Coordinates of C-alpha atoms in Angstrom, one line a residue:
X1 CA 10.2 -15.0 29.1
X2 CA 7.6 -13.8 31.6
X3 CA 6.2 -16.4 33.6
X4 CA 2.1 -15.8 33.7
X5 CA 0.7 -15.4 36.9
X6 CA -1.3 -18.2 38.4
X7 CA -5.2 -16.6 38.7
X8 CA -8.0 -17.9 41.9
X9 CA -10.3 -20.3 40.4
X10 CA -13.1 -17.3 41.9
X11 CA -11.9 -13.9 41.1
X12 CA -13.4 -11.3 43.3
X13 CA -16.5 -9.4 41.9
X14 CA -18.7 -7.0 43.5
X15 CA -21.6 -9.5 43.4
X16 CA -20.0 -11.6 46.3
X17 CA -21.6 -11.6 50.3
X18 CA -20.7 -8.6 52.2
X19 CA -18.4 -10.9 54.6
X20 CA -16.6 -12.1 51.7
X21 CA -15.6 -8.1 50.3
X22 CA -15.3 -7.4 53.6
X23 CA -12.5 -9.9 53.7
X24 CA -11.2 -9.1 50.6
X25 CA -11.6 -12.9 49.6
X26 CA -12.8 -14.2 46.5
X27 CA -16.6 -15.5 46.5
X28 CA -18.2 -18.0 44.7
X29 CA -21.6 -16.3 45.1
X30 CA -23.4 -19.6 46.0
X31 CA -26.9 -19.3 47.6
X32 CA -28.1 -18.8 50.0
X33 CA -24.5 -19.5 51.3
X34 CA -21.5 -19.2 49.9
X35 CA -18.8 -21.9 50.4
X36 CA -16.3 -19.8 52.5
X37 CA -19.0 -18.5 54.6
X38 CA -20.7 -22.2 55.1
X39 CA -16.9 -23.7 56.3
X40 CA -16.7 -20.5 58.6
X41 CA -20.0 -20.8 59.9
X42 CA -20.5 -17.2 59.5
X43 CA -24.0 -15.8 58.5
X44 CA -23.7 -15.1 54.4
X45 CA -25.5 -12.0 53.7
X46 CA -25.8 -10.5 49.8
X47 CA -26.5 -6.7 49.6
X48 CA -28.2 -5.4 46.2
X49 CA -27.0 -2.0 45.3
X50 CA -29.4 0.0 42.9
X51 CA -28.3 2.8 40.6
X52 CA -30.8 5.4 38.8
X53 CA -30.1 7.0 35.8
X54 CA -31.3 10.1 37.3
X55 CA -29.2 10.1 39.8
X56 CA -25.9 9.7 38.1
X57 CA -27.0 12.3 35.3
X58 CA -27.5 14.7 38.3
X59 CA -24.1 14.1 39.5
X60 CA -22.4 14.5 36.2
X61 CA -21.8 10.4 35.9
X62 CA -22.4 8.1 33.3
X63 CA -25.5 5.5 33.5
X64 CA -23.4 1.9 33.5
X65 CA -21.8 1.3 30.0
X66 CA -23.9 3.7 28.0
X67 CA -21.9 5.4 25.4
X68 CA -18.6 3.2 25.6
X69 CA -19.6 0.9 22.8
X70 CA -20.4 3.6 20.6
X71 CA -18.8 3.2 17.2
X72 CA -20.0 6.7 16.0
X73 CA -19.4 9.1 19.1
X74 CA -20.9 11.9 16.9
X75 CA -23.9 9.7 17.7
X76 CA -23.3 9.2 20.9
X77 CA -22.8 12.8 21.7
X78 CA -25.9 13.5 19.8
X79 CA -28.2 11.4 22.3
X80 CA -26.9 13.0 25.3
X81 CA -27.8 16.2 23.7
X82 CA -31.7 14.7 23.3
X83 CA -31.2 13.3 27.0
X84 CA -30.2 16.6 28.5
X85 CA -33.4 18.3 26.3
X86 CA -35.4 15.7 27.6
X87 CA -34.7 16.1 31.0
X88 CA -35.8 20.0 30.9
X89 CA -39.3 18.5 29.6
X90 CA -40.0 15.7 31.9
X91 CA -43.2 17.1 32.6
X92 CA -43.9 16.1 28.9
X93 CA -42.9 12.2 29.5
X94 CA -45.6 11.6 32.1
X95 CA -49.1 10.6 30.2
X96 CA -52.0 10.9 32.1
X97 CA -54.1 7.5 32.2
X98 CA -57.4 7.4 33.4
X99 CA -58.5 5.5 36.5
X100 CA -56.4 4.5 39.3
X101 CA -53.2 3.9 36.8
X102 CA -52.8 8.1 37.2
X103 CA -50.4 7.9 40.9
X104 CA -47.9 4.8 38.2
X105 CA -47.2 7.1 35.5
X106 CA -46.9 10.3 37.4
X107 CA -43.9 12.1 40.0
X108 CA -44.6 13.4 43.1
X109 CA -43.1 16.8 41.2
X110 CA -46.5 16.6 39.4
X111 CA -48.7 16.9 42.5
X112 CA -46.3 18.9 45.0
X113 CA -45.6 22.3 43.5
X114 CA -42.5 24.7 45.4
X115 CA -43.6 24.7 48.8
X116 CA -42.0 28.8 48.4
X117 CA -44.3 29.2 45.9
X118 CA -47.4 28.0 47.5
X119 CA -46.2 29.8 50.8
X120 CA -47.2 33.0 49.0
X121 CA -50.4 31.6 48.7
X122 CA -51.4 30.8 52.0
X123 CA -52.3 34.1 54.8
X124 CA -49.3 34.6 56.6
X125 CA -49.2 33.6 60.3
X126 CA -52.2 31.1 60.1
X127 CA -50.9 28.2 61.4
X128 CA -53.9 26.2 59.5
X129 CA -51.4 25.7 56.6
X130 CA -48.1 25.2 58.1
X131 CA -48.1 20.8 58.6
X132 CA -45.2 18.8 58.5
X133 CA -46.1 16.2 56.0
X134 CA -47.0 19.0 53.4
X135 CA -50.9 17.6 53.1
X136 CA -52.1 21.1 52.5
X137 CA -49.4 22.0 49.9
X138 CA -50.1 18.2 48.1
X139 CA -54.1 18.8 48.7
X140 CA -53.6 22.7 47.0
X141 CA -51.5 21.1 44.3
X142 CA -53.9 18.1 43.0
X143 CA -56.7 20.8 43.3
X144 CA -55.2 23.2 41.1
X145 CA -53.6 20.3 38.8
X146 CA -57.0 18.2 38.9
X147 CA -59.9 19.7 39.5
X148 CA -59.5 23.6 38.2
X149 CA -58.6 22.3 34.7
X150 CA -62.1 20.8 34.3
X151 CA -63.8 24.8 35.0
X152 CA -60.9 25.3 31.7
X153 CA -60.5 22.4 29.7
X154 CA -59.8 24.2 26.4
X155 CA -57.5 26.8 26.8
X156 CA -57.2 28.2 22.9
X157 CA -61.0 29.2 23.9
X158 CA -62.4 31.8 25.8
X159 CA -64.0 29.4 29.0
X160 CA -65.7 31.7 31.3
X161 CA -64.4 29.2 33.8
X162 CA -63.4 29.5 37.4
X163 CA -59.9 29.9 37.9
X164 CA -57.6 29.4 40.4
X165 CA -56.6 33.3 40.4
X166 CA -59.9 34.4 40.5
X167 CA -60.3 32.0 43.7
X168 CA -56.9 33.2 45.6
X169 CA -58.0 36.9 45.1
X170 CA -61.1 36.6 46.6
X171 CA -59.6 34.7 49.8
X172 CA -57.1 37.3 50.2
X173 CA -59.8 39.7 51.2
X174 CA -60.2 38.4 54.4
X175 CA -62.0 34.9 53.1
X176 CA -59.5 32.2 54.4
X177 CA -62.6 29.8 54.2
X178 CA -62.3 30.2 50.5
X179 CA -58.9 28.4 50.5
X180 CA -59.7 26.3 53.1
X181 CA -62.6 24.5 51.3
X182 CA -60.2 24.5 48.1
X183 CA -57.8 22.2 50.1
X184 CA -61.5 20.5 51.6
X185 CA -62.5 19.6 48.0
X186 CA -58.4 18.2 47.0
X187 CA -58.4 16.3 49.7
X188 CA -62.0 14.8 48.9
X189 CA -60.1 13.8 45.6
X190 CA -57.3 12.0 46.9
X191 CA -59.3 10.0 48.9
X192 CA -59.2 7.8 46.0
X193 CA -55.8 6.9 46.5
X194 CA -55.6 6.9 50.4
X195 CA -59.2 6.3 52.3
X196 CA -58.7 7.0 55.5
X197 CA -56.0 9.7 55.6
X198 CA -57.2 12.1 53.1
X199 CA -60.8 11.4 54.4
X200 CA -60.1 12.8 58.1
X201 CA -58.2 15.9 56.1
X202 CA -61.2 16.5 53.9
X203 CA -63.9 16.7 57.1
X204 CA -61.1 18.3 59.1
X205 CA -60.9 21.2 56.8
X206 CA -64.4 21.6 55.7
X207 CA -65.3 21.6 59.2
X208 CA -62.6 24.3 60.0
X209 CA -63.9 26.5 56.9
X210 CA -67.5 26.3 58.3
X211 CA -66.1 27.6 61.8
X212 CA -64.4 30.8 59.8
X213 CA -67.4 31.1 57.5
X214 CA -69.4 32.0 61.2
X215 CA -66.4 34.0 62.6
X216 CA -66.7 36.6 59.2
X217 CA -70.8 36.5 59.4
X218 CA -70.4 38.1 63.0
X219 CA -67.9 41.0 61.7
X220 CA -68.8 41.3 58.0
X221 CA -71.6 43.7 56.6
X222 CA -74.3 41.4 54.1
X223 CA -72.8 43.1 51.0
X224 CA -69.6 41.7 51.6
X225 CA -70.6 38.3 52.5
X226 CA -73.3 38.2 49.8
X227 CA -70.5 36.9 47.4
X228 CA -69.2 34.7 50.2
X229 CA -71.9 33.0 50.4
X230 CA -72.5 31.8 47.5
X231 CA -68.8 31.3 46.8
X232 CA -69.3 29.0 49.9
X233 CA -72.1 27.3 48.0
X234 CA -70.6 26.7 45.6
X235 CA -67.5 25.0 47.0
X236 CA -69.9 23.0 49.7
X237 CA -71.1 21.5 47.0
X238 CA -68.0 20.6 44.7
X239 CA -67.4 19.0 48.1
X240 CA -70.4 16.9 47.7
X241 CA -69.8 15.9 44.6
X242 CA -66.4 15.0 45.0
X243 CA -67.9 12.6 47.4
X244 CA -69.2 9.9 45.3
X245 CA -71.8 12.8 44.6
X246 CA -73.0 13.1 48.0
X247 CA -77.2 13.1 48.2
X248 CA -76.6 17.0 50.2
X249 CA -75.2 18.1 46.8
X250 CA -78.5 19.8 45.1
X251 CA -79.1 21.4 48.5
X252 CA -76.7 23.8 47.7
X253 CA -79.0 25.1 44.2
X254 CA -81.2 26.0 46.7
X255 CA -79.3 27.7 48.8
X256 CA -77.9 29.6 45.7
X257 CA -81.0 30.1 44.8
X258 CA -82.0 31.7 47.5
X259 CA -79.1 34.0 48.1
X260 CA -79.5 35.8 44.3
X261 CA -82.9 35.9 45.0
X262 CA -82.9 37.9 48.9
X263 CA -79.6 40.2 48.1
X264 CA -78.5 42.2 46.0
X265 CA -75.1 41.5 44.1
X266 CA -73.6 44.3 42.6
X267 CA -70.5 43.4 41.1
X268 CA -68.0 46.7 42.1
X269 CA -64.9 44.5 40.3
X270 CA -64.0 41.6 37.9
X271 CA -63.2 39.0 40.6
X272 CA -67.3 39.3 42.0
X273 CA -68.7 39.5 38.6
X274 CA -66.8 36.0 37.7
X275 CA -67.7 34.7 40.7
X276 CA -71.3 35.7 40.2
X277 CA -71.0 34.9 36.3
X278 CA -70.0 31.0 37.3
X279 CA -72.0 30.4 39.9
X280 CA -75.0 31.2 38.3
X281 CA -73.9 29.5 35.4
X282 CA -72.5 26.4 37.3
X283 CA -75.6 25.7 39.2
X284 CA -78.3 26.1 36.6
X285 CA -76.3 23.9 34.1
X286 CA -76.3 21.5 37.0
X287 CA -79.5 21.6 37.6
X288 CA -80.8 21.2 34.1
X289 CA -78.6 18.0 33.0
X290 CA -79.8 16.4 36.6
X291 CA -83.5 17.3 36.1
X292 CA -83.2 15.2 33.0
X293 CA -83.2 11.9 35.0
X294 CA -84.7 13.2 38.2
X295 CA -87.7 14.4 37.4
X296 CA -87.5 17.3 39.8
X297 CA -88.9 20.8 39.6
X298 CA -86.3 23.7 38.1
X299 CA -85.3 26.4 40.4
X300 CA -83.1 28.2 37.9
X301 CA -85.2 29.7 35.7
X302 CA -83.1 29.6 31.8
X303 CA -84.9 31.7 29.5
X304 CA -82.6 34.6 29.6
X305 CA -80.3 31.5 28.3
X306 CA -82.6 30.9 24.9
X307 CA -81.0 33.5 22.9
X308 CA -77.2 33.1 24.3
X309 CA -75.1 30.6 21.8
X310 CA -71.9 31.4 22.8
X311 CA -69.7 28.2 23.7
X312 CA -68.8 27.4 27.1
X313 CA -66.1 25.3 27.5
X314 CA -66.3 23.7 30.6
X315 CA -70.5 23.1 29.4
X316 CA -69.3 21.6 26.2
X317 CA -71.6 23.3 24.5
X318 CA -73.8 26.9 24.5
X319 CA -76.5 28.4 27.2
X320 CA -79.1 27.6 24.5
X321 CA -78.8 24.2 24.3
X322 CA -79.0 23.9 28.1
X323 CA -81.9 26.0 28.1
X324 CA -83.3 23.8 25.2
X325 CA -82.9 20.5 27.6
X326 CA -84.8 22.1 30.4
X327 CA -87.6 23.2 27.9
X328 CA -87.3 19.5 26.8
X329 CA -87.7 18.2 31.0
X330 CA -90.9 20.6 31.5
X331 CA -92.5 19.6 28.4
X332 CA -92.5 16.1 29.5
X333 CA -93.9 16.8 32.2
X334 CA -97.2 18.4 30.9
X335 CA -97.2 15.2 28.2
X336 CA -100.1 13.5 29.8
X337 CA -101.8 16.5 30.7
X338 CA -101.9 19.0 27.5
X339 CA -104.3 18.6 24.6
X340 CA -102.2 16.5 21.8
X341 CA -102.2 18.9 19.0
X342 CA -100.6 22.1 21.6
X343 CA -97.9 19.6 22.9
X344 CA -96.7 18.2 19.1
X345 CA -96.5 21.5 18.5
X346 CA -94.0 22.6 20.9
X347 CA -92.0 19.5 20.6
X348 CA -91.6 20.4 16.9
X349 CA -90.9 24.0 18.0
X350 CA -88.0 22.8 20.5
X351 CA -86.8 20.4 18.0
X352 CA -86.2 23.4 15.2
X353 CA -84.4 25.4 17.4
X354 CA -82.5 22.1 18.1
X355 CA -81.4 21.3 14.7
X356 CA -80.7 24.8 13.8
X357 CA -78.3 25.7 16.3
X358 CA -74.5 25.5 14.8
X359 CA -71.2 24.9 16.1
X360 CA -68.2 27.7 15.3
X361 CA -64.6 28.4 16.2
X362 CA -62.3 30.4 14.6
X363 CA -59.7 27.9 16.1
X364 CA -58.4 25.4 14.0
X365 CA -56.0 22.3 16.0
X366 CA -56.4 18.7 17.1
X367 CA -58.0 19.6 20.6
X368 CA -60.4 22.0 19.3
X369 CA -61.8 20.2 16.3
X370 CA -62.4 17.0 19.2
X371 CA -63.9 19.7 21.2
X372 CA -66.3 20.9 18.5
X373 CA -67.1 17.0 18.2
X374 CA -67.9 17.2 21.6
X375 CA -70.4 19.8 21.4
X376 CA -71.9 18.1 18.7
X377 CA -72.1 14.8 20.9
X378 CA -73.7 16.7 23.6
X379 CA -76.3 18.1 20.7
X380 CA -77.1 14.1 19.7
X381 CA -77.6 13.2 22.8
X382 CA -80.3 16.3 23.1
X383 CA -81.9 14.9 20.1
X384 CA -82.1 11.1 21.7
X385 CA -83.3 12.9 25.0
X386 CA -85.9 14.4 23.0
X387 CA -87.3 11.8 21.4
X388 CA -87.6 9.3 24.1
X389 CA -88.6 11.4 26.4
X390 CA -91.3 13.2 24.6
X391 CA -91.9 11.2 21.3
X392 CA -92.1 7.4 23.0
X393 CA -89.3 6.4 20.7
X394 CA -87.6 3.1 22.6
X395 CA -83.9 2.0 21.5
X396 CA -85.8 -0.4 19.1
X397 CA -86.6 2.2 17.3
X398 CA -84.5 3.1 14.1
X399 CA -83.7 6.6 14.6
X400 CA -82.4 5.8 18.0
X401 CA -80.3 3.0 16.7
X402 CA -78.4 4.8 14.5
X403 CA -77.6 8.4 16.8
X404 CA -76.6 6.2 19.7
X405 CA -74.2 4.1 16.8
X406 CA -72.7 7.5 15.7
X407 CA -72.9 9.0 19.7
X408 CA -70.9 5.9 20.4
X409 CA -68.4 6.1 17.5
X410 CA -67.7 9.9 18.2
X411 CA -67.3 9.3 21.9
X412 CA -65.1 6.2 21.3
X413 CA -62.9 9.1 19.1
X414 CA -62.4 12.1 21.6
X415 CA -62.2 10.2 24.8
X416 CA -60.2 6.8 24.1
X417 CA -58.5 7.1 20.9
X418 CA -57.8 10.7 21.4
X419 CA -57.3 11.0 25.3
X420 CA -59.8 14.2 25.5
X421 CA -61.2 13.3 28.8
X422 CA -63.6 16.0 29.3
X423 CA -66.0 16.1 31.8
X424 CA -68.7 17.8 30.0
X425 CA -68.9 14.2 28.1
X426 CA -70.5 12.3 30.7
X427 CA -74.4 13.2 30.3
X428 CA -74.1 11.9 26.4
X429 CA -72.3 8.7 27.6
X430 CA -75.3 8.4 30.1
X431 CA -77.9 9.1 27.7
X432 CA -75.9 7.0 25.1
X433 CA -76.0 3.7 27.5
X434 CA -79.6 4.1 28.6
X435 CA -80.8 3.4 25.0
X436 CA -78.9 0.6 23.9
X437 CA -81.4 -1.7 22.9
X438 CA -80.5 -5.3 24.5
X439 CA -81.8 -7.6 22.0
X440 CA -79.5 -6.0 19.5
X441 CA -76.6 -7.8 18.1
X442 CA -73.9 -5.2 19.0
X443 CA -75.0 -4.9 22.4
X444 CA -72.4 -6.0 24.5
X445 CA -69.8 -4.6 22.2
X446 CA -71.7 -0.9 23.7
X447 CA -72.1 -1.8 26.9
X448 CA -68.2 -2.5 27.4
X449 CA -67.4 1.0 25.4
X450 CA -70.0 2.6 27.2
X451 CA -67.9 0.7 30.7
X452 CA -64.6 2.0 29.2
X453 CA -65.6 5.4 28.5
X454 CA -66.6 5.5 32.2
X455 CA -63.7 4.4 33.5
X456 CA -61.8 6.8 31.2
X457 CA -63.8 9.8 32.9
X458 CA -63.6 9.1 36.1
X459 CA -60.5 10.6 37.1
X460 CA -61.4 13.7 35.0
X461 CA -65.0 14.5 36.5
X462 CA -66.5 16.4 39.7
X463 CA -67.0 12.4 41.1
X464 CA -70.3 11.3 39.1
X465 CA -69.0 8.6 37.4
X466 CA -69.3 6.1 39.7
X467 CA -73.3 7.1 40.4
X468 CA -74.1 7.2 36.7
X469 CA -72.2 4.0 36.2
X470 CA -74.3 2.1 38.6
X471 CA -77.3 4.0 37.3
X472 CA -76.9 2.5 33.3
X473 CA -75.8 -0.8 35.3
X474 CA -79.1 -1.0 36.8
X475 CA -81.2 0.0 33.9
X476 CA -79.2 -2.5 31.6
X477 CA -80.5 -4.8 34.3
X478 CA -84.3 -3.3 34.3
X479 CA -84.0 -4.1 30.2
X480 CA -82.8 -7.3 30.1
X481 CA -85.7 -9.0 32.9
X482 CA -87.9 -7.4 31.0
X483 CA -90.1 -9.6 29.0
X484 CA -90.4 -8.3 24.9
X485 CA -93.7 -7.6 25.3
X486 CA -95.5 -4.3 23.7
X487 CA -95.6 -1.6 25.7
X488 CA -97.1 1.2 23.4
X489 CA -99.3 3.3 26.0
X490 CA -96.3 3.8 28.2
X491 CA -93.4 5.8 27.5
X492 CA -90.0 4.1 27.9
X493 CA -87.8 7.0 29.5
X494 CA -90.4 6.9 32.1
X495 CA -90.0 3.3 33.0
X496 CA -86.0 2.9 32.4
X497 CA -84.5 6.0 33.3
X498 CA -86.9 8.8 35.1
X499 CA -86.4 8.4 39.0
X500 CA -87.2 11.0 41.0
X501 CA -85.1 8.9 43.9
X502 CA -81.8 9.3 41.8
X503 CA -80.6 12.8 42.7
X504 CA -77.6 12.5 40.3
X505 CA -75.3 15.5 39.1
X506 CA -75.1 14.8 35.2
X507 CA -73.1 17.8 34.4

């Protein structure tokens, strides 16, 4: 009969103090000292080891006990299977929340692409783009994964956006500055997550692209820096935006302006004829969702825009419509002074052209249908625009009460329920939030959507958001010290919203 060994009232375990394993003696894992290391008056030190799944699949290894319990190994066999598919689609497991949650449900993997495949990027030998922290490759990255996507936010659609190819063919005649601003306007993105660092790279490589924008203007005829120049322009003033939207930022219309009107731009290929396609696009739909709370003068002229209705993606919506707006902002300007019976008549003129234009797409799928909701958001919001602006409606006022109810519910639909954070949606969430009327019952229930929906653009604009927001926040304020009291003989956009101070970038 075997006699049973007699077993340590502490077996060893590998949660015991190091001095204890290192021993090989049996702990009793007290804390913060153990009993063996208190009667040797030795210092008791614990060390916590910690194991990633990751890791060990790398290697080959199990994770823990996973798989040994498994009654059905056909089972068991089958979710390593799913694990080992879902580990070639990781990129698919990181959702993109808005606001400052983005950095927590993201890798670095997301942000940092190869650094051997942005090397072949870069012009070879400058030693601009050769750091040892990998700022420029990080800055490239979150430009191209950030900010390019909102030039091409549907891609089942033709956009007519600017795209990151068109950019990096450009620069590589000659035009470093090009990519230099590119890494300029990243960095002026990421100083949401890191202030100060990202803040000195942002000024360090806008002020180095401004140097080699002088160095090619003393070698390079005016044909070839025609399109560099307004490239340029176009890139200073992303910069500005990016920048809390900068007050410099509509200096850069004018300088656009100015360039298309003094040169000649033929386009001898398809990179300048984009480039000159977008910029003149992407300046005069800025300045015509602006001009709708500024109250400044236009210096794009859209009427070869009335009889374009085409969709735009990255507009969220057609040339006409745009060029329907800015009809809508001069009109109101010439309210007080035209004879009554002239200006009803064009209102009613704009608002036919208005109601009959319609939204198509041979596309049929989730994004696309949201987008076409989209459009049709931006087209309420006209209507709204128009009627406040030119009719003296106030959000009292029925009509107003129910399109901002079904602005609200459709913006409520794309952006939060469906995640469709597209930029183009911030200029009906603004027009949305400045007529909620403040004696209403659902009031506060809009003003926290109308909070939310901000929130939930921010990371996904050119860096508005945070002016508009504290635009509505101060004409919520205007509304509710306002006494009730009948203002008939003045028109309510004019005292809530118009500011020629606001210089705001809408779009």
């Amino acid at each position: 009969m075997g006699i049973k060994k007699q077993t340590s009232k502490h077996s060893r375990s590998r949660n015991g103090c190091l001095e204890c394993r290192k021993s090989r003696k049996a702990c009793d894992e007290k804390k913060p000292t153990c009993s063996r290391c208190q009667r040797q008056n030795v210092k008791c030190l614990y060390q916590l080891s910690l194991r990633f799944k990751d890791d060990l699949e790398l290697k080959g290894a199990v994770f823990g006990r996973e798989g040994v319990w498994s009654k059905n190994k056909s089972l068991a066999k089958k979710t390593n299977d799913l694990s080992d598919i879902a580990a070639g689609h990781k990129h698919l497991h990181h959702y993109v929340y808005p606001g400052r949650l983005y950095f927590i449900n993201v890798t670095s993997d997301n942000l940092i692409s190869s650094p051997r495949l942005l090397g072949s990027i870069y012009p070879k030998g400058n030693p601009l783009f050769i750091d040892a922290d990998g700022s420029s490759n990080f800055a490239l990255s979150f430009y191209i994964q950030r900010v390019s996507p909102i030039f091409n936010p549907i891609k089942s659609l033709n956009a007519n956006g600017l795209d990151f190819s068109t950019l990096i063919q450009f620069s590589h005649n000659g035009a470093n500055h090009v990519l230099t601003m590119l890494l300029a306007i990243g960095s002026s993105y990421l100083i949401r997550q890191d202030n100060d660092y990202w803040r000195r790279k942002a000024v360090y490589y806008k002020q180095l692209a401004m140097q080699e924008i002088k160095e090619r203007l003393k070698c390079c005829t005016s044909d070839v820096m025609n399109y560099e120049l307004l490239l340029s322009s176009l890139l200073l003033c992303l910069y500005d935006l990016a920048n809390d939207c900068n007050d410099d930022w509509d200096k850069h219309i004018i300088m656009a302006k100015w360039l298309l009107n003094h040169f000649s731009f033929s386009s001898e290929n398809d990179v300048e004829f984009k480039i000159l396609q977008f910029t003149s696009d992407f300046f005069g739909y800025q300045e015509a969702m602006g001009r709708t709370a500024c109250r400044k003068l236009s210096v794009f002229n859209s009427e070869d825009w009335e009889q374009d209705s085409s969709l735009i993606s990255w507009m969220g919506c057609n040339r006409k419509l745009i060029s329907t707006i800015s009809d809508i902002t001069d009109l109101s300007y010439e309210r007080t002074s035209m004879n009554p019976q002239d200006f009803h008549i064009l209102t009613d003129r704009i608002e036919n052209s208005l109601d009959e234009q319609l939204l198509t797409s041979q596309i049929s799928n989730d994004e696309t249908s949201c987008f076409l909701l989209g459009c049709e958001c931006k087209k309420l919001a006209t209507k709204i625009y128009l009627h406040c602006s030119l009719l003296n409606k106030t959000p009292k006022d029925h009509m107003i009460v129910e399109l901002v109810s079904n602005l609200a519910n459709f913006l409520e639909f794309i952006i939060i329920e469906n995640n469709f954070c597209w930029s183009f949606l911030i200029w009906p969430t603004f027009i949305m939030a400045t007529q909620i009327d403040s004696l209403s019952s659902n009031c506060e229930e809009l003003r926290a959507l109308t909070l939310d929906l901000f929130n939930y653009l921010e990371f996904n604009s050119l860096g508005n958001v945070n002016k508009s927001r504290e635009i509505i926040l101060n004409i919520w304020n205007k509304r509710d010290l306002d006494a009730p009291v009948s203002k008939e003989y003045e028109n309510d956009w004019d005292i809530y919203v118009a500011d020629k101070d606001l210089n705001i970038s809408l779009a």
